[in-house]
């Protein structure tokens, strides 16, 4: 199983680069994934999306609908793509430390 | 040198597999194998990675090597792309044998393939989107579309009785890529389609095609047969998704009764062609100036014969379409078919090894854009581009069409 090393901590990732255990997530992990996904700097809006995804996942163990994500964070879909060029599923969810959703994403 | 122990053979195993096979072909055909090896020559992955030799698989079946077959990597590493089957001079459906072995002998698929099927059986869709979330998302995209085109009559109809066709989505579109909904609905609006979505059963995908469980396949397919009846539509139209196209077109013939399975099923690609031919789709090619190649999804192209349709659409929609080689029904699978995309880490190395062929095909065209009317291939292509560090992007046909529509000339 591949892993990444963030600040000396080995964190297991799956074959698509998603974190395996969401509890291993921390802000530095998000910064690491940002680099991988081609995001230079994480702005307040990035964190707003990331924190919303984390809170939602903690509560429901599933990623929210994009409709909810846009509504609750006040970001348009277009803006989400500007923030996370690889999109909400492969980009935002990965940075937020959600495991890869099952089903074809 | 390995030894075949006759005491460990099950002489009736092959007969059992054939008797359980879900097929439109004659069962006699399965016994016609000449061991000529055309299947192994036809398999693009034979020689690319281990466990990719269909002839060996058939030999093992016919010899009755039950345990070896059931424990083989071959049956999961095979993408059921059908290229070996196409090349077989005797009509032995190797892909059917693979599917039958997968689903009828108590095996559990690697990775999360079974979870996806379970989710669809339980919740109606593989991503467990609730009914409320689904309807809310359609409504949201309807509003976005109305704003985009400035027409309050641009609708995404739900449960419209007597519509011309019922449209099935890929749950990816609903859950993660809602902009695809808007793009497709824009085309429907433009041509004035009399269409409807279902509020009940709307997931076109069908992963039971890959776990091989016919009981689950029957349950899923029956839902759409019932919806076609309830909504009194003339036909069922499936979004740009390869296996969903095949499972819905072929599936009603093998999993439903003749009374239930008697409705026409089309890929939306066929509708694009109809609309172009009727003069309803008017696009400005110059909006798609970049050279673009086309990836043939095996399920749509090789298995369902839609070779010319996507090419017709591309030639109408883009400035420069370049074929990759081989193409059409001779295409190579993306490497993620047959449910491999849902089989997790153990199958991943095979998936990437297969992807190398596709990567090389695409590189040879010099194109950065790859048209791909299949969500599964779309994901595999994205993974390949990342893995082989290619600056390429897959794109659906509806994206190419919807953003090139000439709004002033809307019929």
Coordinates of C-alpha atoms in Angstrom, one line a residue:
Chain A
X1 CA 0.0 0.0 0.0
X2 CA 1.5 3.4 -0.9
X3 CA 1.9 6.1 1.7
X4 CA 3.0 9.7 1.9
X5 CA 5.2 11.2 4.6
X6 CA 3.9 14.5 6.0
X7 CA 6.0 16.0 8.8
X8 CA 7.6 12.6 9.6
X9 CA 4.2 10.8 9.8
X10 CA 3.5 8.0 7.4
X11 CA 0.0 8.3 6.0
X12 CA -1.5 5.5 4.0
X13 CA -3.1 6.4 0.7
X14 CA -5.0 4.3 -1.8
X15 CA -4.1 3.7 -5.4
X16 CA -5.8 6.9 -6.5
X17 CA -4.0 9.0 -3.9
X18 CA -7.0 9.3 -1.5
X19 CA -6.3 9.0 2.3
X20 CA -7.3 5.6 3.7
X21 CA -8.0 6.6 7.3
X22 CA -9.7 10.1 7.5
X23 CA -8.6 10.3 11.1
X24 CA -5.0 10.7 10.0
X25 CA -5.9 14.0 8.3
X26 CA -4.5 17.3 9.4
X27 CA -4.0 20.7 7.7
X28 CA -0.5 19.8 6.5
X29 CA -1.9 16.8 4.8
X30 CA -4.4 19.1 2.9
X31 CA -1.4 21.3 2.0
X32 CA 0.4 18.3 0.7
X33 CA -2.6 17.2 -1.4
X34 CA -3.0 20.7 -2.7
X35 CA 0.5 20.5 -4.2
X36 CA -0.3 17.2 -5.8
X37 CA -3.5 18.6 -7.3
X38 CA -1.8 21.7 -8.7
X39 CA -3.1 24.3 -6.1
X40 CA -0.4 26.8 -5.2
X41 CA -1.9 28.3 -2.1
X42 CA -4.8 27.4 0.1
X43 CA -6.9 30.5 0.6
X44 CA -9.7 31.1 3.2
X45 CA -12.2 29.9 0.6
X46 CA -10.3 26.7 0.1
X47 CA -10.5 26.1 3.8
X48 CA -14.2 26.9 4.0
X49 CA -14.9 24.2 1.4
X50 CA -12.5 21.7 3.1
X51 CA -13.9 22.3 6.5
X52 CA -17.5 22.0 5.3
X53 CA -16.6 18.7 3.6
X54 CA -14.9 17.4 6.7
X55 CA -17.8 18.3 9.0
X56 CA -20.4 16.8 6.6
X57 CA -18.4 13.6 6.3
X58 CA -17.9 13.3 10.0
X59 CA -21.7 13.5 10.5
X60 CA -22.9 11.3 7.5
X61 CA -19.8 9.3 6.4
X62 CA -20.5 10.3 2.9
X63 CA -19.6 13.3 0.7
X64 CA -22.4 15.9 0.4
X65 CA -24.2 16.7 -2.8
X66 CA -22.5 19.4 -4.8
X67 CA -25.8 21.4 -4.4
X68 CA -25.3 21.4 -0.7
X69 CA -21.7 22.2 -0.9
X70 CA -22.3 25.3 -3.0
X71 CA -25.3 26.4 -0.9
X72 CA -23.6 26.0 2.4
X73 CA -20.3 27.6 1.4
X74 CA -21.7 30.3 -0.8
X75 CA -19.4 29.2 -3.6
X76 CA -20.8 28.8 -7.1
X77 CA -20.0 25.6 -9.0
X78 CA -17.8 27.5 -11.3
X79 CA -15.9 29.0 -8.4
X80 CA -15.4 25.5 -6.8
X81 CA -13.7 24.5 -10.0
X82 CA -11.5 27.6 -9.9
X83 CA -10.5 26.6 -6.3
X84 CA -10.1 22.9 -7.1
X85 CA -9.3 22.5 -10.8
X86 CA -9.7 18.7 -10.6
X87 CA -13.2 19.2 -9.4
X88 CA -15.2 18.6 -6.2
X89 CA -14.8 14.8 -6.2
X90 CA -11.2 14.2 -7.2
X91 CA -9.9 17.6 -5.9
X92 CA -11.9 19.0 -2.9
X93 CA -12.8 15.7 -1.3
X94 CA -9.2 14.5 -1.6
X95 CA -7.8 17.6 0.1
X96 CA -10.4 17.3 2.8
X97 CA -9.2 13.8 3.6
X98 CA -12.3 11.9 2.6
X99 CA -11.7 8.4 1.4
X100 CA -12.3 7.8 -2.3
X101 CA -16.0 7.5 -2.8
X102 CA -17.2 4.1 -4.0
X103 CA -18.9 4.1 -7.3
X104 CA -17.3 5.4 -10.5
X105 CA -15.9 8.8 -9.7
Chain B
X1 CA 6.5 -27.1 -15.3
X2 CA 3.1 -27.5 -13.6
X3 CA 1.2 -30.7 -13.6
X4 CA -2.4 -31.2 -14.2
X5 CA -3.7 -33.9 -11.9
X6 CA -6.7 -35.7 -13.4
X7 CA -8.0 -36.6 -10.0
X8 CA -8.6 -33.0 -9.3
X9 CA -10.6 -32.3 -12.4
X10 CA -14.3 -31.7 -12.5
X11 CA -15.4 -33.1 -15.9
X12 CA -18.8 -31.4 -15.7
X13 CA -17.5 -28.0 -14.8
X14 CA -17.6 -26.5 -18.3
X15 CA -21.1 -27.8 -18.9
X16 CA -22.2 -26.2 -15.7
X17 CA -20.7 -22.9 -16.7
X18 CA -22.3 -23.0 -20.1
X19 CA -25.7 -24.0 -18.7
X20 CA -25.5 -20.9 -16.4
X21 CA -24.3 -18.5 -19.1
X22 CA -26.6 -15.6 -19.8
X23 CA -26.3 -15.2 -23.6
X24 CA -28.1 -14.6 -26.8
X25 CA -25.8 -16.9 -28.6
X26 CA -26.5 -20.6 -29.1
X27 CA -25.1 -22.7 -26.2
X28 CA -23.6 -25.1 -28.7
X29 CA -21.2 -22.4 -29.8
X30 CA -19.4 -22.6 -26.5
X31 CA -18.3 -26.1 -27.3
X32 CA -16.8 -25.2 -30.7
X33 CA -13.4 -24.0 -29.5
X34 CA -10.6 -25.2 -31.8
X35 CA -7.8 -23.9 -29.5
X36 CA -6.6 -21.9 -32.4
X37 CA -5.5 -19.0 -30.3
X38 CA -7.2 -16.3 -32.2
X39 CA -8.7 -15.1 -28.9
X40 CA -5.2 -14.8 -27.4
X41 CA -4.0 -12.9 -30.4
X42 CA -7.1 -10.6 -30.2
X43 CA -6.6 -9.8 -26.6
X44 CA -4.7 -6.6 -26.5
X45 CA -3.2 -7.4 -23.1
X46 CA -1.8 -10.7 -23.8
X47 CA 1.9 -10.0 -23.5
X48 CA 1.3 -6.7 -21.8
X49 CA 0.7 -8.2 -18.3
X50 CA 0.4 -11.6 -16.8
X51 CA -2.9 -13.5 -16.6
X52 CA -4.2 -12.3 -20.0
X53 CA -4.5 -15.4 -22.1
X54 CA -8.1 -16.3 -23.0
X55 CA -7.1 -19.5 -24.7
X56 CA -5.6 -20.8 -21.5
X57 CA -8.8 -19.9 -19.7
X58 CA -10.9 -21.8 -22.1
X59 CA -8.6 -24.8 -22.0
X60 CA -8.8 -24.8 -18.2
X61 CA -12.6 -24.6 -18.4
X62 CA -12.9 -27.4 -20.9
X63 CA -10.5 -29.6 -19.0
X64 CA -12.6 -29.1 -15.8
X65 CA -9.9 -27.3 -13.8
X66 CA -12.6 -25.8 -11.6
X67 CA -10.4 -24.7 -8.6
X68 CA -7.8 -23.1 -10.9
X69 CA -10.4 -21.2 -12.8
X70 CA -12.3 -20.0 -9.8
X71 CA -9.0 -18.9 -8.1
X72 CA -7.5 -17.3 -11.3
X73 CA -6.5 -13.7 -11.6
X74 CA -7.6 -13.8 -15.2
X75 CA -11.3 -13.7 -14.5
X76 CA -10.9 -10.4 -12.6
X77 CA -8.1 -8.8 -14.7
X78 CA -10.2 -9.3 -17.9
X79 CA -12.1 -6.1 -18.8
X80 CA -14.7 -8.1 -20.8
X81 CA -13.9 -5.8 -23.7
X82 CA -14.9 -8.5 -26.2
X83 CA -12.0 -8.2 -28.5
X84 CA -11.1 -11.9 -28.2
X85 CA -14.7 -12.8 -28.7
X86 CA -14.9 -10.7 -31.9
X87 CA -11.9 -12.5 -33.3
X88 CA -13.0 -16.0 -32.5
X89 CA -13.9 -17.8 -35.7
X90 CA -16.2 -20.2 -33.9
X91 CA -18.3 -17.7 -32.0
X92 CA -17.1 -18.7 -28.5
X93 CA -18.2 -15.8 -26.3
X94 CA -15.2 -15.6 -24.0
X95 CA -16.5 -12.5 -22.2
X96 CA -19.7 -14.3 -21.4
X97 CA -17.7 -17.2 -19.9
X98 CA -15.8 -14.7 -17.7
X99 CA -19.0 -13.1 -16.5
X100 CA -20.6 -16.4 -15.8
X101 CA -17.7 -17.7 -13.8
X102 CA -17.5 -14.4 -11.8
X103 CA -21.2 -14.5 -10.9
X104 CA -22.3 -18.1 -10.4
X105 CA -19.8 -19.8 -8.2
X106 CA -20.0 -17.9 -4.9
X107 CA -17.0 -15.6 -5.7
X108 CA -16.8 -12.1 -4.3
X109 CA -15.3 -9.5 -6.6
X110 CA -12.2 -7.7 -5.5
X111 CA -12.4 -4.1 -4.2
X112 CA -15.7 -2.4 -3.8
X113 CA -17.5 -3.7 -6.9
X114 CA -20.0 -5.6 -4.8
X115 CA -20.6 -2.6 -2.6
X116 CA -21.6 -0.6 -5.7
X117 CA -24.1 -3.2 -6.8
X118 CA -25.5 -3.5 -3.2
X119 CA -25.9 0.3 -3.1
X120 CA -27.8 0.3 -6.3
X121 CA -30.1 -2.6 -5.3
X122 CA -30.7 -1.0 -1.9
X123 CA -31.1 2.7 -2.7
X124 CA -31.8 2.7 -6.4
X125 CA -28.5 4.2 -7.4
X126 CA -24.9 3.2 -6.9
X127 CA -24.0 6.4 -5.1
X128 CA -26.8 6.3 -2.5
X129 CA -28.2 9.7 -3.5
X130 CA -31.5 10.2 -1.8
X131 CA -34.6 11.0 -3.8
X132 CA -34.7 14.5 -2.3
X133 CA -31.1 15.2 -3.1
X134 CA -31.6 13.9 -6.7
X135 CA -34.7 16.1 -7.3
X136 CA -33.1 19.1 -5.7
X137 CA -30.0 18.8 -7.9
X138 CA -32.2 18.5 -11.1
X139 CA -34.1 21.6 -10.0
X140 CA -30.9 23.5 -9.3
X141 CA -29.5 22.7 -12.7
X142 CA -32.8 23.6 -14.3
X143 CA -32.5 27.1 -12.7
X144 CA -28.9 27.4 -13.8
X145 CA -29.9 26.4 -17.4
X146 CA -32.7 28.9 -17.4
X147 CA -30.3 31.6 -16.4
X148 CA -27.7 30.5 -19.0
X149 CA -30.1 30.5 -21.9
X150 CA -32.4 33.2 -20.7
X151 CA -35.5 31.0 -21.2
X152 CA -37.9 30.2 -18.3
X153 CA -39.3 27.4 -20.4
X154 CA -36.0 25.5 -20.4
X155 CA -37.1 22.5 -18.2
X156 CA -35.8 19.3 -16.8
X157 CA -39.1 17.4 -16.8
X158 CA -39.8 14.7 -14.2
X159 CA -42.3 11.9 -14.5
X160 CA -43.9 13.4 -17.6
X161 CA -46.3 10.8 -18.8
X162 CA -46.4 10.2 -22.5
X163 CA -43.0 11.9 -23.2
X164 CA -41.1 10.6 -26.2
X165 CA -38.4 9.1 -24.1
X166 CA -37.3 8.4 -20.6
X167 CA -33.7 9.6 -19.9
X168 CA -31.5 7.7 -17.5
X169 CA -28.5 9.4 -15.8
X170 CA -25.2 8.2 -14.6
X171 CA -25.1 8.9 -10.8
X172 CA -21.8 10.6 -11.3
X173 CA -23.6 13.4 -13.2
X174 CA -26.1 13.7 -10.3
X175 CA -23.6 13.5 -7.4
X176 CA -20.3 14.9 -8.6
X177 CA -20.7 16.5 -12.0
X178 CA -24.0 18.5 -12.0
X179 CA -22.7 20.7 -14.8
X180 CA -23.1 17.6 -17.0
X181 CA -26.8 17.7 -16.3
X182 CA -27.0 21.3 -17.4
X183 CA -25.0 20.5 -20.5
X184 CA -27.3 17.6 -21.5
X185 CA -30.5 19.5 -20.6
X186 CA -29.3 22.4 -22.7
X187 CA -29.2 20.1 -25.8
X188 CA -32.6 18.7 -24.9
X189 CA -33.9 22.3 -24.7
X190 CA -32.3 23.4 -27.9
X191 CA -33.8 20.6 -30.0
X192 CA -37.1 20.8 -28.2
X193 CA -37.0 17.2 -27.0
X194 CA -40.1 15.8 -25.5
X195 CA -38.3 14.0 -22.7
X196 CA -38.6 13.0 -19.1
X197 CA -36.6 11.9 -16.1
X198 CA -37.9 9.5 -13.6
X199 CA -38.3 10.4 -10.0
X200 CA -38.0 6.7 -9.0
X201 CA -35.4 4.8 -10.9
X202 CA -32.9 6.9 -12.8
X203 CA -29.5 5.3 -12.5
X204 CA -28.5 4.0 -16.0
X205 CA -25.4 2.2 -14.6
X206 CA -25.3 -1.5 -14.1
X207 CA -22.4 -3.0 -12.2
X208 CA -24.1 -6.4 -12.0
X209 CA -22.9 -6.7 -15.6
X210 CA -19.5 -7.0 -14.0
X211 CA -20.1 -9.1 -10.9
X212 CA -22.0 -11.5 -13.1
X213 CA -25.0 -11.8 -10.8
X214 CA -28.0 -12.3 -13.0
X215 CA -30.5 -12.1 -10.2
X216 CA -29.3 -8.6 -9.4
X217 CA -29.2 -7.7 -13.0
X218 CA -32.8 -8.7 -13.4
X219 CA -33.9 -6.6 -10.5
X220 CA -32.1 -3.5 -11.9
X221 CA -33.4 -4.0 -15.4
X222 CA -37.0 -4.7 -14.4
X223 CA -37.1 -1.2 -12.7
X224 CA -36.6 0.5 -16.0
X225 CA -39.1 -1.8 -17.8
X226 CA -41.6 -0.8 -15.2
X227 CA -40.8 2.9 -15.5
X228 CA -41.2 2.8 -19.3
X229 CA -44.7 1.3 -18.7
X230 CA -45.6 3.7 -15.9
X231 CA -44.5 6.8 -17.8
X232 CA -45.9 5.5 -21.1
X233 CA -42.8 6.6 -23.1
X234 CA -41.8 5.3 -26.5
X235 CA -38.2 4.6 -25.7
X236 CA -35.5 4.5 -23.1
X237 CA -32.5 6.8 -23.7
X238 CA -29.2 6.3 -21.8
X239 CA -26.7 9.0 -21.1
X240 CA -23.1 8.8 -22.4
X241 CA -22.1 5.7 -20.6
X242 CA -20.7 2.6 -22.3
X243 CA -21.6 -0.3 -20.0
X244 CA -25.0 1.3 -19.3
X245 CA -25.8 1.4 -23.0
X246 CA -24.9 -2.3 -23.4
X247 CA -26.6 -3.4 -20.1
X248 CA -29.8 -1.7 -21.0
X249 CA -29.9 -2.7 -24.7
X250 CA -28.7 -6.3 -24.3
X251 CA -30.0 -6.8 -20.8
X252 CA -33.7 -6.5 -21.6
X253 CA -33.3 -9.4 -24.0
X254 CA -31.6 -11.7 -21.5
X255 CA -33.0 -10.7 -18.1
X256 CA -36.6 -9.8 -18.8
X257 CA -39.7 -11.6 -20.0
X258 CA -40.5 -11.0 -23.7
X259 CA -43.6 -9.0 -22.5
X260 CA -41.6 -6.7 -20.3
X261 CA -38.4 -6.4 -22.4
X262 CA -40.0 -5.0 -25.5
X263 CA -39.1 -1.4 -25.5
X264 CA -36.4 0.3 -27.7
X265 CA -33.3 1.5 -25.9
X266 CA -31.0 4.1 -27.4
X267 CA -27.7 5.7 -26.4
X268 CA -28.0 9.5 -26.4
X269 CA -25.4 9.4 -29.1
X270 CA -28.1 8.0 -31.4
X271 CA -30.4 10.8 -30.5
X272 CA -27.6 13.4 -31.4
X273 CA -27.5 11.8 -34.8
X274 CA -31.3 11.9 -35.2
X275 CA -31.3 15.5 -34.2
X276 CA -28.5 16.5 -36.5
X277 CA -30.3 14.7 -39.4
X278 CA -33.6 16.4 -38.6
X279 CA -31.8 19.7 -38.7
X280 CA -32.5 20.4 -35.1
X281 CA -28.9 20.6 -33.9
X282 CA -27.0 23.5 -35.2
X283 CA -23.5 23.9 -34.0
X284 CA -20.6 26.2 -34.7
X285 CA -17.6 24.0 -35.2
X286 CA -15.2 26.9 -34.7
X287 CA -16.0 26.7 -31.0
X288 CA -14.1 23.4 -31.0
X289 CA -10.9 24.2 -32.9
X290 CA -8.5 22.0 -31.0
X291 CA -7.5 18.7 -32.7
X292 CA -9.4 15.9 -30.9
X293 CA -9.2 12.1 -31.0
X294 CA -11.9 9.7 -30.1
X295 CA -11.8 6.8 -27.6
X296 CA -14.3 4.0 -28.5
X297 CA -16.0 2.6 -25.4
X298 CA -16.0 -1.2 -26.0
X299 CA -19.6 -1.5 -24.7
X300 CA -21.0 1.1 -27.0
X301 CA -18.9 0.5 -30.1
X302 CA -17.8 -3.1 -30.3
X303 CA -20.7 -4.7 -28.4
X304 CA -23.5 -2.4 -29.5
X305 CA -22.2 -1.5 -33.0
X306 CA -22.3 2.2 -32.6
X307 CA -19.2 2.8 -34.7
X308 CA -20.3 5.5 -37.1
X309 CA -22.6 7.5 -34.8
X310 CA -20.0 9.1 -32.6
X311 CA -17.8 9.9 -35.6
X312 CA -20.8 11.5 -37.4
X313 CA -21.3 13.7 -34.3
X314 CA -17.6 14.6 -34.1
X315 CA -17.4 15.5 -37.7
X316 CA -20.3 17.8 -37.3
X317 CA -19.0 19.4 -34.1
X318 CA -15.3 19.8 -34.2
X319 CA -12.8 21.3 -36.6
X320 CA -10.2 18.6 -36.6
X321 CA -11.0 15.0 -35.7
X322 CA -8.1 12.5 -35.7
X323 CA -8.6 8.8 -35.4
X324 CA -6.3 6.9 -33.1
X325 CA -5.2 3.4 -34.3
X326 CA -6.7 0.9 -34.1
X327 CA -10.2 2.3 -33.8
X328 CA -13.9 1.5 -34.1
X329 CA -14.7 -2.1 -33.3
X330 CA -11.0 -2.9 -33.3
X331 CA -10.3 -0.4 -30.6
X332 CA -8.4 -1.1 -27.4
X333 CA -10.3 -1.0 -24.2
X334 CA -9.3 1.9 -21.9
X335 CA -8.2 -0.7 -19.4
X336 CA -10.8 0.2 -16.8
X337 CA -13.7 -1.8 -18.2
X338 CA -15.4 -4.9 -16.8
X339 CA -15.7 -3.3 -13.4
X340 CA -11.9 -3.0 -12.9
X341 CA -12.3 0.6 -11.9
X342 CA -14.1 -0.6 -8.8
X343 CA -11.7 -3.4 -8.0
X344 CA -9.3 -1.5 -5.8
X345 CA -5.6 -1.8 -5.2
X346 CA -5.1 -5.5 -6.2
X347 CA -6.3 -4.9 -9.7
X348 CA -4.8 -1.4 -10.0
X349 CA -1.4 -2.5 -11.5
X350 CA -3.3 -4.4 -14.2
X351 CA -5.4 -1.4 -14.9
X352 CA -2.4 0.9 -15.3
X353 CA -0.5 -1.7 -17.4
X354 CA -3.4 -1.9 -19.8
X355 CA -3.7 1.9 -19.8
X356 CA -0.2 2.1 -21.4
X357 CA -1.6 0.9 -24.7
X358 CA -4.3 3.6 -24.6
X359 CA -1.7 6.2 -23.6
X360 CA 0.5 5.3 -26.5
X361 CA -2.4 5.3 -28.9
X362 CA -3.4 8.8 -27.8
X363 CA 0.2 10.1 -27.8
X364 CA 0.5 9.0 -31.4
X365 CA -2.4 11.3 -32.5
X366 CA -0.7 14.3 -31.0
X367 CA -4.1 15.4 -29.6
X368 CA -4.6 16.9 -26.1
X369 CA -8.3 16.3 -26.2
X370 CA -10.0 12.9 -26.2
X371 CA -13.7 12.7 -26.8
X372 CA -15.1 9.9 -24.7
X373 CA -18.8 9.1 -24.4
X374 CA -18.4 6.9 -21.3
X375 CA -18.0 7.8 -17.7
X376 CA -16.1 4.7 -16.8
X377 CA -13.6 5.2 -19.6
X378 CA -13.5 8.9 -18.7
X379 CA -12.2 8.1 -15.3
X380 CA -9.7 5.6 -16.5
X381 CA -8.4 8.1 -19.1
X382 CA -8.0 10.6 -16.3
X383 CA -6.0 8.1 -14.3
X384 CA -3.9 7.2 -17.3
X385 CA -3.1 10.8 -18.0
X386 CA -1.9 11.3 -14.5
X387 CA 0.0 8.0 -14.3
X388 CA 1.8 8.5 -17.6
X389 CA 2.2 12.2 -17.1
X390 CA 0.2 13.3 -20.2
X391 CA -1.1 16.8 -20.6
X392 CA -4.4 15.5 -22.0
X393 CA -8.1 15.8 -21.1
X394 CA -11.1 13.6 -21.8
X395 CA -14.3 15.4 -22.8
X396 CA -17.9 14.1 -23.3
X397 CA -19.6 14.6 -26.7
X398 CA -22.4 16.6 -25.0
X399 CA -19.8 19.2 -23.8
X400 CA -18.6 19.6 -27.3
X401 CA -22.1 20.0 -28.6
X402 CA -23.6 22.1 -25.8
X403 CA -21.1 24.8 -25.9
X404 CA -21.1 25.1 -29.7
X405 CA -24.8 25.4 -30.1
X406 CA -25.8 28.4 -32.3
X407 CA -28.4 30.0 -30.0
X408 CA -29.7 32.5 -32.5
X409 CA -30.6 29.6 -34.8
X410 CA -32.5 27.5 -32.2
X411 CA -35.3 25.7 -34.1

